[in-house]
């Protein structure tokens, strides 16, 4: 085996293997989606698994066996409840270790070791990981608020597999970020006397991008939520589409905002990747 291949395999810790597997699964799903329906056995089950929200409400009617695995889309709030609690706990542990010198809980330290946490390498990564975890926690708080008080969910469904993936995703993201913190035993390893001394220009740039994108996404969600509201707090789908088209056509800024909202959501699909790409 080539030396570079051996080096890559040796660096493939469990967390990286999980994310690589998920990436390969999504890529395979995309490729299968491009195949003609007749070439894919169990096409109805496959389509039901990958479709989401109103895309499930088509013709022909879905079999009762498929509908048995539906959960309401309004359960989105569960993702952010889990994220606020779990990633808030991880942030508290990291803050205690970085600023007060308190060790991580033994069970969490053991889990991080299994998942491939670094030892004494790249101590300058501590501040970057801390900021990403702060951003992730704040993002989850905002999205939970939006789910409870801004968004107006219809009676559409998501697949239970998608629901379970959403729950696991926010647990894995927090662990992925925390595993990047260099460890000295059960403590976070920091280069220098103060973790704040690691601050660089790209940390400031990342913070500015996070604040701007969060404010813009919130504005977009408020627009989308208001489009669905009437006296009955529910708008039929086709009426909603018509009102949306008229509303967007009358306001160029809103049209741009609604387009960019999907891009912002994509950026935040993986918070660690977002921050690392800008240099954190």
XYZ file of C-alpha atoms in Angstrom:
280
model
C 0.000 0.000 0.000
C 1.245 3.487 -0.841
C 2.644 5.514 2.093
C 0.049 8.271 1.660
C -2.750 5.690 1.777
C -1.353 4.158 4.965
C -1.149 7.623 6.553
C -4.758 8.369 5.640
C -5.970 5.056 7.053
C -4.046 5.583 10.271
C -5.748 8.982 10.661
C -9.205 7.475 10.083
C -10.546 7.541 13.615
C -14.105 6.346 14.403
C -15.691 9.780 14.071
C -14.102 10.384 10.694
C -15.235 6.935 9.604
C -18.816 7.776 10.615
C -18.834 11.053 8.687
C -17.179 9.406 5.681
C -19.815 6.663 5.739
C -22.637 9.209 5.930
C -21.136 11.179 3.044
C -20.871 8.021 0.944
C -24.473 7.097 1.821
C -25.775 10.500 0.726
C -23.769 10.305 -2.495
C -25.127 6.810 -3.195
C -28.665 8.055 -2.530
C -28.176 10.860 -5.032
C -26.898 8.438 -7.668
C -29.809 6.051 -7.086
C -32.228 8.957 -7.387
C -30.907 9.588 -10.903
C -31.741 6.042 -12.044
C -34.992 5.361 -13.934
C -37.671 4.153 -11.459
C -37.981 0.734 -13.120
C -34.321 -0.125 -12.529
C -34.470 0.244 -8.754
C -36.104 -2.602 -6.789
C -38.302 -1.381 -3.981
C -38.491 2.069 -5.574
C -41.600 3.066 -3.593
C -39.900 2.329 -0.270
C -36.739 4.137 -1.365
C -38.675 7.222 -2.476
C -40.657 7.243 0.752
C -37.420 7.111 2.743
C -35.758 10.061 1.010
C -38.784 12.287 0.430
C -39.559 14.976 2.917
C -42.524 17.084 3.943
C -44.889 18.012 1.124
C -42.942 15.951 -1.414
C -44.569 12.918 0.226
C -48.048 14.259 -0.578
C -48.220 13.194 -4.202
C -49.833 10.600 -6.389
C -50.286 7.667 -6.163
C -51.272 7.487 -2.474
C -48.600 6.070 -0.206
C -49.124 2.533 1.161
C -50.299 2.194 4.750
C -47.059 0.349 5.592
C -45.072 3.454 4.624
C -47.344 5.823 6.535
C -46.711 3.780 9.682
C -43.161 5.215 9.785
C -44.252 8.858 9.599
C -43.643 11.393 12.343
C -44.891 15.010 12.250
C -42.500 17.559 10.826
C -43.147 19.746 13.870
C -40.953 17.287 15.764
C -38.074 19.342 14.367
C -38.009 21.062 17.738
C -36.784 17.794 19.286
C -33.513 18.120 17.366
C -32.790 21.469 18.921
C -33.906 20.460 22.411
C -31.365 17.636 22.259
C -28.731 19.980 20.845
C -29.282 22.708 23.460
C -29.016 20.209 26.317
C -26.224 17.979 24.993
C -24.024 20.584 23.339
C -24.661 22.949 26.241
C -23.277 20.256 28.539
C -20.231 19.755 26.298
C -19.674 23.515 26.184
C -19.869 23.709 29.974
C -17.303 20.896 30.334
C -14.957 22.525 27.828
C -15.306 25.947 29.476
C -14.538 24.463 32.892
C -11.423 22.791 31.514
C -10.132 25.758 29.496
C -10.709 28.540 32.002
C -10.754 26.804 35.391
C -8.508 23.810 34.762
C -11.233 21.323 35.738
C -10.855 17.850 34.198
C -13.437 16.344 31.894
C -15.728 13.690 33.421
C -14.040 10.308 33.204
C -16.788 8.803 31.038
C -16.632 11.732 28.593
C -12.849 11.591 28.450
C -12.991 7.856 27.750
C -15.554 8.430 25.004
C -13.408 11.127 23.403
C -10.365 8.833 23.485
C -12.346 6.110 21.733
C -13.543 8.613 19.137
C -9.987 9.764 18.422
C -9.349 12.910 20.471
C -5.877 14.376 19.893
C -3.145 14.195 22.532
C -0.733 17.165 22.846
C -1.055 18.042 19.148
C -2.152 21.443 17.940
C -2.898 23.155 21.224
C -3.859 26.259 19.256
C -7.039 24.432 18.179
C -8.584 24.841 21.629
C -10.006 28.330 21.012
C -11.311 27.343 17.574
C -13.146 24.343 18.990
C -14.522 26.448 21.834
C -15.906 29.073 19.443
C -17.472 26.465 17.157
C -19.177 24.838 20.136
C -20.449 28.239 21.313
C -21.795 28.982 17.826
C -23.442 25.574 17.606
C -25.144 26.036 20.975
C -26.366 29.549 20.141
C -27.586 28.344 16.752
C -29.559 25.547 18.428
C -31.144 27.964 20.916
C -32.228 30.256 18.092
C -33.622 27.414 15.994
C -35.517 26.038 18.990
C -37.054 29.474 19.543
C -38.006 29.640 15.864
C -39.569 26.170 15.952
C -41.671 27.112 18.979
C -42.627 30.711 18.191
C -41.838 31.603 14.556
C -42.324 28.664 12.206
C -45.816 27.496 11.329
C -45.751 23.755 10.640
C -48.443 22.132 8.532
C -49.554 18.529 8.966
C -46.831 17.129 6.684
C -44.645 14.253 7.806
C -41.049 13.105 7.794
C -39.752 9.542 7.884
C -38.782 8.135 11.261
C -35.302 7.393 9.852
C -34.881 11.079 9.023
C -36.079 11.942 12.519
C -33.577 9.577 14.161
C -30.789 10.898 11.958
C -31.580 14.454 13.084
C -31.341 13.424 16.743
C -28.047 11.590 16.250
C -26.616 14.335 14.057
C -26.560 17.013 16.746
C -25.030 14.608 19.247
C -22.280 13.643 16.795
C -21.545 17.228 15.766
C -20.836 18.275 19.349
C -18.614 15.259 19.942
C -16.807 15.904 16.657
C -15.993 19.459 17.704
C -14.909 18.456 21.194
C -12.707 15.667 19.834
C -10.602 18.329 18.079
C -9.510 19.767 21.422
C -6.000 18.501 22.260
C -6.030 16.589 25.541
C -3.514 16.435 28.371
C -4.867 13.523 30.334
C -8.418 14.547 31.268
C -7.735 18.248 30.724
C -7.789 20.345 27.589
C -4.257 21.100 26.401
C -3.680 24.791 25.672
C -0.604 26.346 24.076
C 0.329 29.413 26.108
C -0.951 30.731 29.411
C -4.374 31.932 28.219
C -6.611 30.402 25.572
C -7.769 33.888 24.525
C -4.197 34.634 23.412
C -4.825 32.241 20.521
C -7.292 34.699 18.938
C -6.524 35.427 15.275
C -8.139 37.432 12.488
C -9.990 34.402 11.164
C -11.738 33.932 14.514
C -13.132 37.470 14.201
C -14.118 36.800 10.590
C -15.880 33.596 11.610
C -17.796 35.400 14.359
C -18.917 38.108 11.938
C -20.080 35.518 9.404
C -21.978 33.638 12.089
C -23.764 36.753 13.363
C -24.690 37.916 9.856
C -25.912 34.512 8.668
C -27.912 33.918 11.855
C -29.662 37.299 11.607
C -30.376 36.769 7.922
C -31.705 33.246 8.397
C -33.942 34.403 11.245
C -35.355 37.135 9.017
C -36.047 34.571 6.290
C -37.805 32.225 8.720
C -39.964 35.094 9.971
C -40.956 35.855 6.363
C -41.776 32.218 5.655
C -43.698 31.895 8.913
C -45.760 35.020 8.223
C -46.639 33.757 4.755
C -48.374 30.768 6.328
C -50.346 32.651 8.952
C -53.962 33.710 8.680
C -56.785 33.856 11.188
C -56.944 30.073 11.349
C -53.125 29.811 11.678
C -53.082 27.505 8.663
C -52.907 28.102 4.921
C -53.768 25.462 2.310
C -50.749 24.416 0.279
C -51.775 25.786 -3.111
C -52.996 29.044 -1.601
C -49.707 29.304 0.270
C -47.759 28.806 -2.965
C -49.817 31.490 -4.735
C -49.481 33.979 -1.893
C -45.753 33.253 -1.698
C -45.294 33.908 -5.415
C -47.179 37.204 -5.229
C -45.354 38.246 -2.074
C -41.932 37.493 -3.489
C -42.701 39.162 -6.798
C -43.642 42.372 -4.975
C -40.441 42.525 -2.935
C -37.024 41.914 -4.454
C -35.300 41.793 -1.068
C -37.591 39.046 0.179
C -37.031 37.068 -3.002
C -33.281 37.281 -2.469
C -33.669 36.439 1.207
C -35.737 33.342 0.503
C -33.198 32.119 -2.029
C -30.249 32.733 0.250
C -31.953 31.079 3.201
C -31.321 27.664 1.695
C -27.673 28.515 1.119
C -27.264 29.622 4.735
C -28.896 26.428 5.977
C -26.457 24.453 3.830
C -23.504 26.301 5.342
C -24.729 25.400 8.799
C -25.450 21.767 7.917
C -22.033 21.035 9.399
C -20.895 23.767 11.822
C -17.346 22.376 12.260
C -16.772 22.434 8.503
C -18.061 26.021 8.336
C -15.581 27.293 10.888
C -12.612 25.290 9.656
C -13.095 26.535 6.090
C -12.654 30.122 7.255
C -9.543 29.128 9.180
C -10.792 28.482 12.725
